[in-house]
Amino acid sequence: MTDQDLTLTQKQERFCIEYLATANSREAYRRAYDVAPDTLPSTLSKSAHELMQMPEVKARIVELRAEAAEAAVIDQAQALVELRRVAFSDIRRVMDATGKILIPSELDQETAAAVQSFKIDEYGRIEYKFHDKLGALEKLAKYLGLYEKDNRQRSDPLVELLRSLSGNVVGAVRSWPKMDDDENER
């Protein structure tokens, strides 16, 4: 919470949060305030507009948007880290130097992230199932744009021909009949 929060009422704060959730000031007002079901839409719009004009409300919405954007960047970065862990996982990391299979609590963070599930049978043998490594590699490749060139190569040949001609056509050229040397002398 910031000093900005101190100038807003609880309902104004809720209005700001609901506005970000709905991107609709009238609906945000309806959710944040005790509004009778028969309240006219024009009344809701007017009240919501008045709130949206308050400098404190505007500032809080900007602040909440920045927080949401920062959270989204973190989520994207975390997702990429997890994809990388699966895509570049190494099955040898479930064993110690002697070849003994490690129990799940002994796995390092990178390896544990690549494990989808595990089973321990009645004899204490551990079976690990890993997330789809090829699927993770494909998702990373798409994210990095590695398929763009491949997609262009597989496009419709007619579309490619038209694309190659766009901007390169000067115009129609009139074909002149060929004259023999006798006609040129006249």
Tab-separated table of C-alpha atoms in Angstrom:
chain	number	residue	atom	x	y	z
A	1	MET	CA	0.000	0.000	0.000
A	2	THR	CA	1.146	3.496	-0.783
A	3	ASP	CA	0.268	6.949	0.485
A	4	GLN	CA	-2.152	7.124	-2.450
A	5	ASP	CA	-4.279	4.410	-0.819
A	6	LEU	CA	-4.795	6.612	2.233
A	7	THR	CA	-6.748	9.152	0.199
A	8	LEU	CA	-9.128	6.579	-1.308
A	9	THR	CA	-12.089	5.039	0.430
A	10	GLN	CA	-12.428	1.259	0.438
A	11	LYS	CA	-15.078	1.497	-2.264
A	12	GLN	CA	-12.906	3.755	-4.408
A	13	GLU	CA	-10.031	1.290	-4.062
A	14	ARG	CA	-12.341	-1.557	-5.015
A	15	PHE	CA	-13.592	0.509	-7.966
A	16	CYS	CA	-9.988	0.862	-9.205
A	17	ILE	CA	-9.388	-2.877	-8.885
A	18	GLU	CA	-12.680	-3.744	-10.588
A	19	TYR	CA	-11.944	-1.262	-13.355
A	20	LEU	CA	-8.703	-3.078	-14.142
A	21	ALA	CA	-10.518	-6.407	-14.068
A	22	THR	CA	-13.360	-5.336	-16.358
A	23	ALA	CA	-11.988	-2.352	-18.324
A	24	ASN	CA	-15.501	-0.934	-17.920
A	25	SER	CA	-16.039	1.928	-15.499
A	26	ARG	CA	-19.797	1.397	-15.265
A	27	GLU	CA	-19.401	-2.296	-14.393
A	28	ALA	CA	-16.607	-1.468	-11.957
A	29	TYR	CA	-18.891	1.026	-10.233
A	30	ARG	CA	-21.694	-1.535	-10.052
A	31	ARG	CA	-19.347	-4.082	-8.445
A	32	ALA	CA	-17.697	-1.674	-6.006
A	33	TYR	CA	-20.757	0.199	-4.765
A	34	ASP	CA	-24.094	-0.982	-3.430
A	35	VAL	CA	-26.097	-0.352	-6.559
A	36	ALA	CA	-29.776	-1.167	-6.768
A	37	PRO	CA	-30.626	-3.554	-9.614
A	38	ASP	CA	-32.994	-1.009	-11.154
A	39	THR	CA	-30.367	1.768	-11.302
A	40	LEU	CA	-30.350	3.378	-14.717
A	41	PRO	CA	-27.256	2.787	-16.859
A	42	SER	CA	-26.967	6.546	-17.372
A	43	THR	CA	-26.781	7.049	-13.589
A	44	LEU	CA	-24.074	4.390	-13.335
A	45	SER	CA	-22.148	5.964	-16.201
A	46	LYS	CA	-22.325	9.429	-14.625
A	47	SER	CA	-21.150	8.174	-11.220
A	48	ALA	CA	-18.370	6.097	-12.774
A	49	HIS	CA	-17.271	9.060	-14.901
A	50	GLU	CA	-17.073	11.282	-11.820
A	51	LEU	CA	-14.847	8.725	-10.100
A	52	MET	CA	-12.644	8.385	-13.161
A	53	GLN	CA	-12.055	12.158	-13.128
A	54	MET	CA	-10.666	12.129	-9.581
A	55	PRO	CA	-6.859	12.556	-9.629
A	56	GLU	CA	-6.478	10.048	-6.780
A	57	VAL	CA	-8.456	7.412	-8.668
A	58	LYS	CA	-6.557	8.052	-11.902
A	59	ALA	CA	-3.237	7.757	-10.071
A	60	ARG	CA	-4.281	4.544	-8.336
A	61	ILE	CA	-5.376	2.965	-11.618
A	62	VAL	CA	-2.001	3.858	-13.159
A	63	GLU	CA	-0.251	2.365	-10.126
A	64	LEU	CA	-2.302	-0.843	-10.267
A	65	ARG	CA	-1.646	-1.186	-14.006
A	66	ALA	CA	2.094	-0.872	-13.414
A	67	GLU	CA	1.941	-3.542	-10.710
A	68	ALA	CA	-0.038	-5.837	-13.016
A	69	ALA	CA	2.425	-5.283	-15.877
A	70	GLU	CA	5.355	-6.059	-13.598
A	71	ALA	CA	3.657	-9.237	-12.391
A	72	ALA	CA	3.011	-10.289	-15.997
A	73	VAL	CA	6.686	-9.845	-16.897
A	74	ILE	CA	7.709	-11.917	-13.902
A	75	ASP	CA	5.210	-14.622	-14.838
A	76	GLN	CA	6.545	-14.707	-18.408
A	77	ALA	CA	10.129	-14.927	-17.183
A	78	GLN	CA	9.222	-17.692	-14.750
A	79	ALA	CA	7.446	-19.624	-17.493
A	80	LEU	CA	10.514	-19.383	-19.724
A	81	VAL	CA	12.771	-20.574	-16.893
A	82	GLU	CA	10.535	-23.596	-16.332
A	83	LEU	CA	10.405	-24.371	-20.067
A	84	ARG	CA	14.192	-24.143	-20.213
A	85	ARG	CA	14.501	-26.554	-17.292
A	86	VAL	CA	12.362	-29.132	-19.078
A	87	ALA	CA	13.856	-28.558	-22.528
A	88	PHE	CA	17.448	-28.916	-21.358
A	89	SER	CA	16.936	-31.490	-18.621
A	90	ASP	CA	19.488	-34.270	-18.290
A	91	ILE	CA	18.288	-37.688	-17.122
A	92	ARG	CA	21.723	-38.438	-15.673
A	93	ARG	CA	21.013	-35.922	-12.927
A	94	VAL	CA	18.578	-38.331	-11.223
A	95	MET	CA	21.584	-40.489	-10.291
A	96	ASP	CA	24.524	-39.898	-7.992
A	97	ALA	CA	28.147	-40.539	-9.008
A	98	THR	CA	27.811	-44.256	-8.212
A	99	GLY	CA	24.704	-44.681	-10.381
A	100	LYS	CA	22.249	-44.893	-7.477
A	101	ILE	CA	18.881	-43.299	-8.238
A	102	LEU	CA	18.269	-40.236	-6.083
A	103	ILE	CA	15.047	-39.870	-4.134
A	104	PRO	CA	12.923	-36.851	-5.132
A	105	SER	CA	14.046	-34.738	-2.161
A	106	GLU	CA	17.683	-35.184	-3.245
A	107	LEU	CA	17.118	-33.825	-6.765
A	108	ASP	CA	18.476	-30.397	-7.575
A	109	GLN	CA	15.967	-27.705	-8.500
A	110	GLU	CA	16.663	-27.923	-12.237
A	111	THR	CA	16.056	-31.671	-12.376
A	112	ALA	CA	13.050	-31.606	-10.041
A	113	ALA	CA	11.370	-29.052	-12.327
A	114	ALA	CA	11.690	-31.464	-15.255
A	115	VAL	CA	10.023	-34.322	-13.348
A	116	GLN	CA	6.322	-34.715	-14.084
A	117	SER	CA	5.739	-37.484	-11.558
A	118	PHE	CA	7.415	-40.348	-9.771
A	119	LYS	CA	6.462	-43.711	-8.262
A	120	ILE	CA	8.117	-45.663	-5.496
A	121	ASP	CA	7.207	-49.352	-5.498
A	122	GLU	CA	7.035	-51.688	-2.495
A	123	TYR	CA	10.748	-52.494	-2.883
A	124	GLY	CA	11.778	-48.823	-2.762
A	125	ARG	CA	12.536	-48.593	-6.473
A	126	ILE	CA	11.887	-45.158	-7.920
A	127	GLU	CA	10.438	-44.541	-11.358
A	128	TYR	CA	10.555	-40.995	-12.715
A	129	LYS	CA	8.373	-39.650	-15.491
A	130	PHE	CA	9.667	-36.478	-17.119
A	131	HIS	CA	7.777	-33.677	-18.822
A	132	ASP	CA	7.822	-33.774	-22.627
A	133	LYS	CA	11.274	-32.503	-23.567
A	134	LEU	CA	10.530	-32.185	-27.290
A	135	GLY	CA	7.323	-30.303	-26.529
A	136	ALA	CA	9.249	-27.867	-24.332
A	137	LEU	CA	11.900	-27.401	-27.022
A	138	GLU	CA	9.185	-26.728	-29.595
A	139	LYS	CA	7.514	-24.143	-27.357
A	140	LEU	CA	10.834	-22.402	-26.786
A	141	ALA	CA	11.569	-22.446	-30.511
A	142	LYS	CA	8.189	-20.864	-31.240
A	143	TYR	CA	8.751	-18.245	-28.552
A	144	LEU	CA	12.153	-17.426	-30.039
A	145	GLY	CA	10.677	-17.220	-33.551
A	146	LEU	CA	12.714	-20.096	-34.930
A	147	TYR	CA	9.797	-21.396	-37.001
A	148	GLU	CA	9.169	-18.153	-38.890
A	149	LYS	CA	11.623	-18.964	-41.686
A	150	ASP	CA	10.248	-22.497	-41.934
A	151	ASN	CA	6.689	-21.194	-42.140
A	152	ARG	CA	7.578	-18.847	-45.002
A	153	GLN	CA	9.183	-21.720	-46.910
A	154	ARG	CA	5.979	-23.743	-46.683
A	155	SER	CA	3.634	-21.033	-47.861
A	156	ASP	CA	1.573	-21.171	-51.020
A	157	PRO	CA	3.834	-20.784	-54.105
A	158	LEU	CA	1.305	-18.462	-55.784
A	159	VAL	CA	1.281	-16.189	-52.745
A	160	GLU	CA	5.085	-16.159	-52.766
A	161	LEU	CA	5.141	-15.273	-56.465
A	162	LEU	CA	2.713	-12.403	-55.939
A	163	ARG	CA	4.674	-11.241	-52.892
A	164	SER	CA	7.901	-11.250	-54.913
A	165	LEU	CA	6.263	-9.217	-57.674
A	166	SER	CA	4.756	-6.565	-55.438
A	167	GLY	CA	6.622	-3.341	-55.967
A	168	ASN	CA	8.745	-4.801	-58.751
A	169	VAL	CA	6.327	-4.379	-61.642
A	170	VAL	CA	7.052	-1.234	-63.690
A	171	GLY	CA	3.984	-1.431	-65.860
A	172	ALA	CA	2.827	-2.893	-69.126
A	173	VAL	CA	5.331	-2.807	-71.958
A	174	ARG	CA	4.009	-2.442	-75.456
A	175	SER	CA	5.446	-4.885	-77.883
A	176	TRP	CA	6.578	-3.226	-81.108
A	177	PRO	CA	6.639	-5.198	-84.292
A	178	LYS	CA	10.114	-6.009	-85.428
A	179	MET	CA	11.189	-4.113	-88.511
A	180	ASP	CA	13.579	-5.445	-91.056
A	181	ASP	CA	16.493	-3.361	-92.295
A	182	ASP	CA	14.712	-2.230	-95.483
A	183	GLU	CA	11.967	-0.525	-93.484
A	184	ASN	CA	14.498	1.285	-91.242
A	185	GLU	CA	16.049	3.031	-94.244
A	186	ARG	CA	12.851	4.796	-95.260
